Every structure is written in structure tokens, then in C-alpha cells.
PDB file of C-alpha atoms in Angstrom:
ATOM      1  CA  ASN A  19      -4.118  20.337   0.009  1.00  0.00           C
ATOM      2  CA  ALA A  20      -4.902  16.703  -0.817  1.00  0.00           C
ATOM      3  CA  GLY A  21      -5.803  15.510   2.711  1.00  0.00           C
ATOM      4  CA  VAL A  22      -5.817  11.704   2.774  1.00  0.00           C
ATOM      5  CA  THR A  23      -5.013   9.901  -0.467  1.00  0.00           C
ATOM      6  CA  GLN A  24      -5.560   6.185  -0.983  1.00  0.00           C
ATOM      7  CA  THR A  25      -4.194   4.070  -3.803  1.00  0.00           C
ATOM      8  CA  PRO A  26      -5.382   2.101  -5.633  1.00  0.00           C
ATOM      9  CA  LYS A  27      -9.085   2.981  -5.848  1.00  0.00           C
ATOM     10  CA  PHE A  28     -10.147  -0.412  -7.180  1.00  0.00           C
ATOM     11  CA  ARG A  29      -8.515  -3.817  -7.237  1.00  0.00           C
ATOM     12  CA  VAL A  30      -9.499  -7.375  -8.036  1.00  0.00           C
ATOM     13  CA  LEU A  31      -7.387 -10.145  -6.509  1.00  0.00           C
ATOM     14  CA  LYS A  32      -7.422 -13.882  -6.832  1.00  0.00           C
ATOM     15  CA  THR A  33      -7.597 -15.926  -3.649  1.00  0.00           C
ATOM     16  CA  GLY A  34      -4.105 -16.342  -2.218  1.00  0.00           C
ATOM     17  CA  GLN A  35      -2.598 -13.299  -3.906  1.00  0.00           C
ATOM     18  CA  SER A  36      -1.017 -10.510  -1.923  1.00  0.00           C
ATOM     19  CA  MET A  37      -1.244  -6.754  -2.215  1.00  0.00           C
ATOM     20  CA  THR A  38      -0.499  -3.524  -0.400  1.00  0.00           C
ATOM     21  CA  LEU A  39      -2.831  -0.579  -0.004  1.00  0.00           C
ATOM     22  CA  LEU A  40      -1.158   2.785   0.387  1.00  0.00           C
ATOM     23  CA  CYS A  41      -2.443   5.694   2.446  1.00  0.00           C
ATOM     24  CA  ALA A  42      -0.758   9.094   2.406  1.00  0.00           C
ATOM     25  CA  GLN A  43      -1.701  12.200   4.385  1.00  0.00           C
ATOM     26  CA  ASP A  44      -0.298  15.691   4.101  1.00  0.00           C
ATOM     27  CA  MET A  45      -1.756  17.193   7.290  1.00  0.00           C
ATOM     28  CA  ASN A  46       1.081  16.191   9.623  1.00  0.00           C
ATOM     29  CA  HIS A  47      -1.327  14.030  11.648  1.00  0.00           C
ATOM     30  CA  GLU A  48       0.108  11.694  14.236  1.00  0.00           C
ATOM     31  CA  TYR A  49      -2.740   9.173  14.217  1.00  0.00           C
ATOM     32  CA  MET A  50      -3.618   6.984  11.251  1.00  0.00           C
ATOM     33  CA  TYR A  51      -6.152   4.202  10.875  1.00  0.00           C
ATOM     34  CA  TRP A  52      -7.324   1.505   8.509  1.00  0.00           C
ATOM     35  CA  TYR A  53     -11.030   0.596   8.492  1.00  0.00           C
ATOM     36  CA  ARG A  54     -13.071  -1.792   6.427  1.00  0.00           C
ATOM     37  CA  GLN A  55     -16.679  -1.101   5.550  1.00  0.00           C
ATOM     38  CA  ASP A  56     -19.128  -3.876   4.832  1.00  0.00           C
ATOM     39  CA  PRO A  57     -22.887  -3.568   4.193  1.00  0.00           C
ATOM     40  CA  GLY A  58     -24.851  -3.368   7.425  1.00  0.00           C
ATOM     41  CA  MET A  59     -21.734  -3.492   9.597  1.00  0.00           C
ATOM     42  CA  GLY A  60     -20.540   0.069   9.556  1.00  0.00           C
ATOM     43  CA  LEU A  61     -16.834   0.794   9.830  1.00  0.00           C
ATOM     44  CA  ARG A  62     -14.597  -1.651  11.636  1.00  0.00           C
ATOM     45  CA  LEU A  63     -11.067  -0.833  12.708  1.00  0.00           C
ATOM     46  CA  ILE A  64      -8.364  -3.127  11.331  1.00  0.00           C
ATOM     47  CA  HIS A  65      -5.124  -1.540  12.570  1.00  0.00           C
ATOM     48  CA  TYR A  66      -4.037   1.874  13.706  1.00  0.00           C
ATOM     49  CA  SER A  67      -0.925   3.892  14.461  1.00  0.00           C
ATOM     50  CA  VAL A  68      -0.354   6.649  16.988  1.00  0.00           C
ATOM     51  CA  GLY A  69       2.911   7.777  15.461  1.00  0.00           C
ATOM     52  CA  GLU A  70       5.762   6.972  13.100  1.00  0.00           C
ATOM     53  CA  GLY A  71       7.144   3.499  13.742  1.00  0.00           C
ATOM     54  CA  THR A  72       4.179   2.377  15.873  1.00  0.00           C
ATOM     55  CA  THR A  73       1.240   0.128  14.978  1.00  0.00           C
ATOM     56  CA  ALA A  74      -1.487  -1.633  16.935  1.00  0.00           C
ATOM     57  CA  LYS A  75      -4.314  -4.055  16.304  1.00  0.00           C
ATOM     58  CA  GLY A  76      -7.898  -2.942  16.027  1.00  0.00           C
ATOM     59  CA  GLU A  77     -11.141  -4.895  16.078  1.00  0.00           C
ATOM     60  CA  VAL A  78     -10.554  -7.101  13.003  1.00  0.00           C
ATOM     61  CA  PRO A  79      -6.770  -7.436  12.439  1.00  0.00           C
ATOM     62  CA  ASP A  80      -6.547 -11.079  11.294  1.00  0.00           C
ATOM     63  CA  GLY A  81      -5.212 -11.509   7.767  1.00  0.00           C
ATOM     64  CA  TYR A  82      -3.775  -7.989   7.611  1.00  0.00           C
ATOM     65  CA  ASN A  83      -0.452  -6.362   8.410  1.00  0.00           C
ATOM     66  CA  VAL A  84       0.509  -2.703   8.528  1.00  0.00           C
ATOM     67  CA  SER A  85       3.578  -0.509   8.564  1.00  0.00           C
ATOM     68  CA  ARG A  86       4.188   3.152   9.410  1.00  0.00           C
ATOM     69  CA  LEU A  87       7.765   3.802   8.377  1.00  0.00           C
ATOM     70  CA  LYS A  88       7.090   7.459   7.597  1.00  0.00           C
ATOM     71  CA  LYS A  89       4.730   9.747   9.454  1.00  0.00           C
ATOM     72  CA  GLN A  90       2.764  10.588   6.339  1.00  0.00           C
ATOM     73  CA  ASN A  91       2.288   7.018   5.087  1.00  0.00           C
ATOM     74  CA  PHE A  92       0.363   4.041   6.451  1.00  0.00           C
ATOM     75  CA  LEU A  93       0.448   0.799   4.477  1.00  0.00           C
ATOM     76  CA  LEU A  94      -2.045  -2.054   4.754  1.00  0.00           C
ATOM     77  CA  GLY A  95      -0.937  -5.463   3.499  1.00  0.00           C
ATOM     78  CA  LEU A  96      -2.870  -8.584   2.654  1.00  0.00           C
ATOM     79  CA  GLU A  97      -0.468 -11.526   2.579  1.00  0.00           C
ATOM     80  CA  SER A  98      -2.861 -14.160   1.236  1.00  0.00           C
ATOM     81  CA  ALA A  99      -6.160 -12.665   0.152  1.00  0.00           C
ATOM     82  CA  ALA A 100      -9.411 -14.478   0.954  1.00  0.00           C
ATOM     83  CA  PRO A 101     -12.942 -13.827  -0.365  1.00  0.00           C
ATOM     84  CA  SER A 102     -13.920 -12.685   3.162  1.00  0.00           C
ATOM     85  CA  GLN A 103     -11.610  -9.720   2.652  1.00  0.00           C
ATOM     86  CA  THR A 104     -13.771  -8.386  -0.142  1.00  0.00           C
ATOM     87  CA  SER A 105     -14.699  -4.965   1.192  1.00  0.00           C
ATOM     88  CA  VAL A 106     -14.226  -1.240   0.894  1.00  0.00           C
ATOM     89  CA  TYR A 107     -11.144  -0.098   2.798  1.00  0.00           C
ATOM     90  CA  PHE A 108     -10.821   3.368   4.231  1.00  0.00           C
ATOM     91  CA  CYS A 109      -7.782   5.057   5.634  1.00  0.00           C
ATOM     92  CA  ALA A 110      -8.170   7.934   8.072  1.00  0.00           C
ATOM     93  CA  SER A 111      -5.934  10.277  10.000  1.00  0.00           C
ATOM     94  CA  SER A 112      -6.403  12.598  12.939  1.00  0.00           C
ATOM     95  CA  TYR A 113      -4.438  15.159  14.911  1.00  0.00           C
ATOM     96  CA  GLU A 114      -5.195  14.115  18.480  1.00  0.00           C
ATOM     97  CA  GLY A 115      -7.491  11.147  17.954  1.00  0.00           C
ATOM     98  CA  ASN A 116     -10.629  13.233  17.601  1.00  0.00           C
ATOM     99  CA  GLY A 117     -12.019  14.369  14.238  1.00  0.00           C
ATOM    100  CA  TYR A 118     -11.004  11.928  11.564  1.00  0.00           C
ATOM    101  CA  THR A 119     -10.221  12.795   7.939  1.00  0.00           C
ATOM    102  CA  PHE A 120     -10.996   9.864   5.681  1.00  0.00           C
ATOM    103  CA  GLY A 121      -9.686   8.968   2.265  1.00  0.00           C
ATOM    104  CA  SER A 122     -12.000   8.135  -0.615  1.00  0.00           C
ATOM    105  CA  GLY A 123     -11.602   4.388  -0.188  1.00  0.00           C
ATOM    106  CA  THR A 124     -10.294   1.320  -1.989  1.00  0.00           C
ATOM    107  CA  ARG A 125     -12.822  -1.158  -3.302  1.00  0.00           C
ATOM    108  CA  LEU A 126     -11.259  -4.626  -3.145  1.00  0.00           C
ATOM    109  CA  THR A 127     -12.777  -7.755  -4.609  1.00  0.00           C
ATOM    110  CA  VAL A 128     -11.222 -11.151  -3.932  1.00  0.00           C
ATOM    111  CA  VAL A 129     -12.375 -13.893  -6.281  1.00  0.00           C
TER     112      VAL A 129
ATOM    113  CA  GLN B   9     -16.008  -4.653  22.052  1.00  0.00           C
ATOM    114  CA  GLN B  10     -17.924  -1.609  23.159  1.00  0.00           C
ATOM    115  CA  GLN B  11     -21.160  -1.136  21.291  1.00  0.00           C
ATOM    116  CA  VAL B  12     -22.501   1.976  19.681  1.00  0.00           C
ATOM    117  CA  LYS B  13     -26.146   1.584  18.791  1.00  0.00           C
ATOM    118  CA  GLN B  14     -27.716   3.761  16.136  1.00  0.00           C
ATOM    119  CA  SER B  15     -31.329   4.131  15.045  1.00  0.00           C
ATOM    120  CA  PRO B  16     -33.171   4.094  12.779  1.00  0.00           C
ATOM    121  CA  GLN B  17     -31.410   1.959  10.197  1.00  0.00           C
ATOM    122  CA  SER B  18     -33.052   3.935   7.405  1.00  0.00           C
ATOM    123  CA  LEU B  19     -35.099   7.094   7.260  1.00  0.00           C
ATOM    124  CA  ILE B  20     -37.234   8.702   4.583  1.00  0.00           C
ATOM    125  CA  VAL B  21     -38.142  12.362   5.000  1.00  0.00           C
ATOM    126  CA  GLN B  22     -39.921  14.846   2.810  1.00  0.00           C
ATOM    127  CA  LYS B  23     -38.049  17.950   1.680  1.00  0.00           C
ATOM    128  CA  GLY B  24     -38.316  20.600   4.368  1.00  0.00           C
ATOM    129  CA  GLY B  25     -38.934  18.089   7.131  1.00  0.00           C
ATOM    130  CA  ILE B  26     -36.839  17.271  10.194  1.00  0.00           C
ATOM    131  CA  SER B  27     -34.559  14.235  10.199  1.00  0.00           C
ATOM    132  CA  ILE B  28     -33.645  12.773  13.574  1.00  0.00           C
ATOM    133  CA  ILE B  29     -31.035  10.055  14.085  1.00  0.00           C
ATOM    134  CA  ASN B  30     -30.211   8.648  17.509  1.00  0.00           C
ATOM    135  CA  CYS B  31     -27.062   7.124  18.933  1.00  0.00           C
ATOM    136  CA  ALA B  32     -26.563   5.289  22.238  1.00  0.00           C
ATOM    137  CA  TYR B  33     -23.262   4.335  23.810  1.00  0.00           C
ATOM    138  CA  GLU B  34     -22.145   2.227  26.743  1.00  0.00           C
ATOM    139  CA  ASN B  35     -18.976   3.694  28.166  1.00  0.00           C
ATOM    140  CA  THR B  36     -19.102   6.939  30.120  1.00  0.00           C
ATOM    141  CA  ALA B  37     -15.474   7.948  29.589  1.00  0.00           C
ATOM    142  CA  PHE B  38     -16.124   9.730  26.300  1.00  0.00           C
ATOM    143  CA  ASP B  39     -15.265  13.360  25.736  1.00  0.00           C
ATOM    144  CA  TYR B  40     -16.011  13.794  22.061  1.00  0.00           C
ATOM    145  CA  PHE B  41     -19.097  12.707  20.125  1.00  0.00           C
ATOM    146  CA  PRO B  42     -19.008  13.122  16.337  1.00  0.00           C
ATOM    147  CA  TRP B  43     -21.379  12.511  13.476  1.00  0.00           C
ATOM    148  CA  TYR B  44     -20.059  11.618  10.042  1.00  0.00           C
ATOM    149  CA  GLN B  45     -21.779  11.958   6.678  1.00  0.00           C
ATOM    150  CA  GLN B  46     -21.012   9.623   3.791  1.00  0.00           C
ATOM    151  CA  PHE B  47     -22.174   9.962   0.199  1.00  0.00           C
ATOM    152  CA  PRO B  48     -22.112   6.929  -2.125  1.00  0.00           C
ATOM    153  CA  GLY B  49     -18.637   6.179  -3.403  1.00  0.00           C
ATOM    154  CA  LYS B  50     -17.008   8.607  -0.977  1.00  0.00           C
ATOM    155  CA  GLY B  51     -15.321   8.370   2.376  1.00  0.00           C
ATOM    156  CA  PRO B  52     -17.087   9.540   5.543  1.00  0.00           C
ATOM    157  CA  ALA B  53     -16.647  13.218   6.358  1.00  0.00           C
ATOM    158  CA  LEU B  54     -16.909  14.825   9.768  1.00  0.00           C
ATOM    159  CA  LEU B  55     -20.219  16.685   9.919  1.00  0.00           C
ATOM    160  CA  ILE B  56     -20.522  17.960  13.459  1.00  0.00           C
ATOM    161  CA  ALA B  57     -19.259  16.988  16.907  1.00  0.00           C
ATOM    162  CA  ILE B  58     -20.012  17.826  20.537  1.00  0.00           C
ATOM    163  CA  ARG B  59     -18.207  17.611  23.857  1.00  0.00           C
ATOM    164  CA  PRO B  60     -20.194  16.549  26.953  1.00  0.00           C
ATOM    165  CA  ASP B  61     -19.801  19.874  28.733  1.00  0.00           C
ATOM    166  CA  VAL B  62     -22.651  21.223  26.597  1.00  0.00           C
ATOM    167  CA  SER B  63     -26.069  19.701  25.901  1.00  0.00           C
ATOM    168  CA  GLU B  64     -26.529  21.037  22.377  1.00  0.00           C
ATOM    169  CA  LYS B  65     -24.471  22.312  19.470  1.00  0.00           C
ATOM    170  CA  LYS B  66     -25.849  23.847  16.303  1.00  0.00           C
ATOM    171  CA  GLU B  67     -24.125  24.391  12.972  1.00  0.00           C
ATOM    172  CA  GLY B  68     -26.449  25.701  10.307  1.00  0.00           C
ATOM    173  CA  ARG B  69     -29.257  23.194   9.795  1.00  0.00           C
ATOM    174  CA  PHE B  70     -27.458  20.498  11.810  1.00  0.00           C
ATOM    175  CA  THR B  71     -27.814  20.143  15.570  1.00  0.00           C
ATOM    176  CA  ILE B  72     -26.401  17.626  18.032  1.00  0.00           C
ATOM    177  CA  SER B  73     -28.318  17.071  21.257  1.00  0.00           C
ATOM    178  CA  PHE B  74     -26.506  15.308  24.059  1.00  0.00           C
ATOM    179  CA  ASN B  75     -28.107  13.505  27.008  1.00  0.00           C
ATOM    180  CA  LYS B  76     -25.358  12.368  29.326  1.00  0.00           C
ATOM    181  CA  SER B  77     -27.622  10.650  31.863  1.00  0.00           C
ATOM    182  CA  ALA B  78     -29.263   8.568  29.135  1.00  0.00           C
ATOM    183  CA  LYS B  79     -25.937   7.958  27.353  1.00  0.00           C
ATOM    184  CA  GLN B  80     -27.437   9.156  24.112  1.00  0.00           C
ATOM    185  CA  PHE B  81     -26.781  11.800  21.507  1.00  0.00           C
ATOM    186  CA  SER B  82     -28.801  12.641  18.454  1.00  0.00           C
ATOM    187  CA  LEU B  83     -28.431  14.420  15.141  1.00  0.00           C
ATOM    188  CA  HIS B  84     -31.206  16.709  13.990  1.00  0.00           C
ATOM    189  CA  ILE B  85     -31.315  17.972  10.420  1.00  0.00           C
ATOM    190  CA  MET B  86     -33.709  20.863  10.062  1.00  0.00           C
ATOM    191  CA  ASP B  87     -35.297  21.783   6.716  1.00  0.00           C
ATOM    192  CA  SER B  88     -33.950  18.558   5.197  1.00  0.00           C
ATOM    193  CA  GLN B  89     -32.899  18.802   1.560  1.00  0.00           C
ATOM    194  CA  PRO B  90     -32.430  16.148  -1.157  1.00  0.00           C
ATOM    195  CA  GLY B  91     -28.696  16.943  -1.011  1.00  0.00           C
ATOM    196  CA  ASP B  92     -28.690  15.669   2.581  1.00  0.00           C
ATOM    197  CA  SER B  93     -29.454  12.164   1.307  1.00  0.00           C
ATOM    198  CA  ALA B  94     -26.522  10.124   2.572  1.00  0.00           C
ATOM    199  CA  THR B  95     -25.537   7.629   5.232  1.00  0.00           C
ATOM    200  CA  TYR B  96     -24.874   9.057   8.680  1.00  0.00           C
ATOM    201  CA  PHE B  97     -22.620   7.468  11.288  1.00  0.00           C
ATOM    202  CA  CYS B  98     -22.214   8.311  14.930  1.00  0.00           C
ATOM    203  CA  ALA B  99     -19.048   7.322  16.734  1.00  0.00           C
ATOM    204  CA  ALA B 100     -17.761   7.080  20.274  1.00  0.00           C
ATOM    205  CA  PRO B 101     -14.394   6.113  21.737  1.00  0.00           C
ATOM    206  CA  PRO B 102     -14.502   3.387  24.421  1.00  0.00           C
ATOM    207  CA  HIS B 103     -12.005   4.035  27.180  1.00  0.00           C
ATOM    208  CA  GLY B 104     -10.935   7.214  25.403  1.00  0.00           C
ATOM    209  CA  GLN B 105      -9.162   5.334  22.620  1.00  0.00           C
ATOM    210  CA  ASN B 106     -10.156   4.617  19.044  1.00  0.00           C
ATOM    211  CA  PHE B 107     -13.636   5.351  17.832  1.00  0.00           C
ATOM    212  CA  VAL B 108     -16.252   2.658  17.399  1.00  0.00           C
ATOM    213  CA  PHE B 109     -18.738   3.589  14.706  1.00  0.00           C
ATOM    214  CA  GLY B 110     -22.437   2.917  14.701  1.00  0.00           C
ATOM    215  CA  PRO B 111     -23.854   0.776  11.870  1.00  0.00           C
ATOM    216  CA  GLY B 112     -25.115   3.838   9.992  1.00  0.00           C
ATOM    217  CA  THR B 113     -28.451   5.384   9.041  1.00  0.00           C
ATOM    218  CA  ARG B 114     -29.366   5.749   5.411  1.00  0.00           C
ATOM    219  CA  LEU B 115     -31.295   8.991   4.959  1.00  0.00           C
ATOM    220  CA  SER B 116     -33.368   9.663   1.870  1.00  0.00           C
ATOM    221  CA  VAL B 117     -34.912  13.115   1.461  1.00  0.00           C
ATOM    222  CA  LEU B 118     -37.694  13.126  -1.104  1.00  0.00           C
ATOM    223  CA  PRO B 119     -38.075  16.206  -3.346  1.00  0.00           C
TER     224      PRO B 119
END
């Protein structure tokens, strides 16, 4: 039982490049989330989804897009990466919006 | 954005001592109060959670105490061990929606 799997684990982008982070969960959870974690700022919600085909903005959505075409997958896209998007990105899922299961993270550096 | 305040920012405890981390929230519509534990290079993992119909919940060496009137809940780690050294996050959901995480407490347990 893999839980929540994030790919890739590390990535270096040049300013202006685009990329997609993939999150996959095998727990049949309805809710999925994307957070970013920066030193001293805890975890901040970027976007979330309460079910297949639905997405919504979180606290810091600017510069990111998401898609939830399949229940088990939640994709986070950066259309034009900026140095301010250098961060560690975590995906999480939950059954009824309570206890979250997090992935192991993607460390992204934008140069 | 609803605030979740967490203290202290960092904590150093001797092996065998008691670690206490506090969390304060603003909104009163919460029904689930979790603590997450995060080791370096890993995603946060649910440690223990409480619902407001009880004032305390204990799981092994970890205890949550809940004070509804003060809008606070705390994590107590009894007989702290070096393996407990990690960053701890509390979280609360404003308006019953997505969780807002506290900024984290870095715990170091000295051998």
C-alpha cells in the first residue's frame, strides 16, 4: 500500500520554464491537496480538490494550476516558473477532510 | 486568512523530560484538532488528533489537551526520546473547511 506518491522528488527549473508535479493516491480518498512548505512559514495551501473533476483555490494559488481528471491523481502545474516558487511541495489526501496523508514531497529549485 | 498560532518556535528537552507545545486558534467552528510530526526530508504524518467533545486524549507517550474556552490545544510528549526530535505542526480548519497549519515547532531531544 503506497499511500500518497509524488513525482518527481527533486527538480531544478530555469525561470520561465514549465513543469507538472504528479500526485497519486491509492486509498480511494475524495479530497486531495497541494501545499508548499517554506522555512518559518509552515504549510500553505495552494489548491485543493473535493472530488474527481473539481478543483478550488487555496491560500496561495497564483502562478499554479491544477487538474483532477482521475480520482486517484492530482496534478500541479507551473506555467512559467519564478524564483519565488522555489519550495518544497507536498501533496496530501484525506477521506472526509480530516486526517491527512501526505506524500514525501518534491523539492523544487527555480534558478 | 484564519490564524493558527503555535508556540514555542523551538524547544530543547533532555531525554526523559516532558515536551509541551501549544496551539491557539481563532474560529470556534472546529470539530477536529490534529497534530502532525515531520522528520527532515519527509512529509508530515498524523500523530494524534482530538475532537472537542473530550478535554484530553492519550496515545502512548503523546497526549492532547483541549481547552475550548481558551481556544487552545496542546501536545504533551512524556518521557521524550531522541527519536522524537522532529518538527511538530498543529492544524485547525476555519469554517469547517481546509486546515490551516501552524508555523511549526522544532523539537530537539538531547540524549
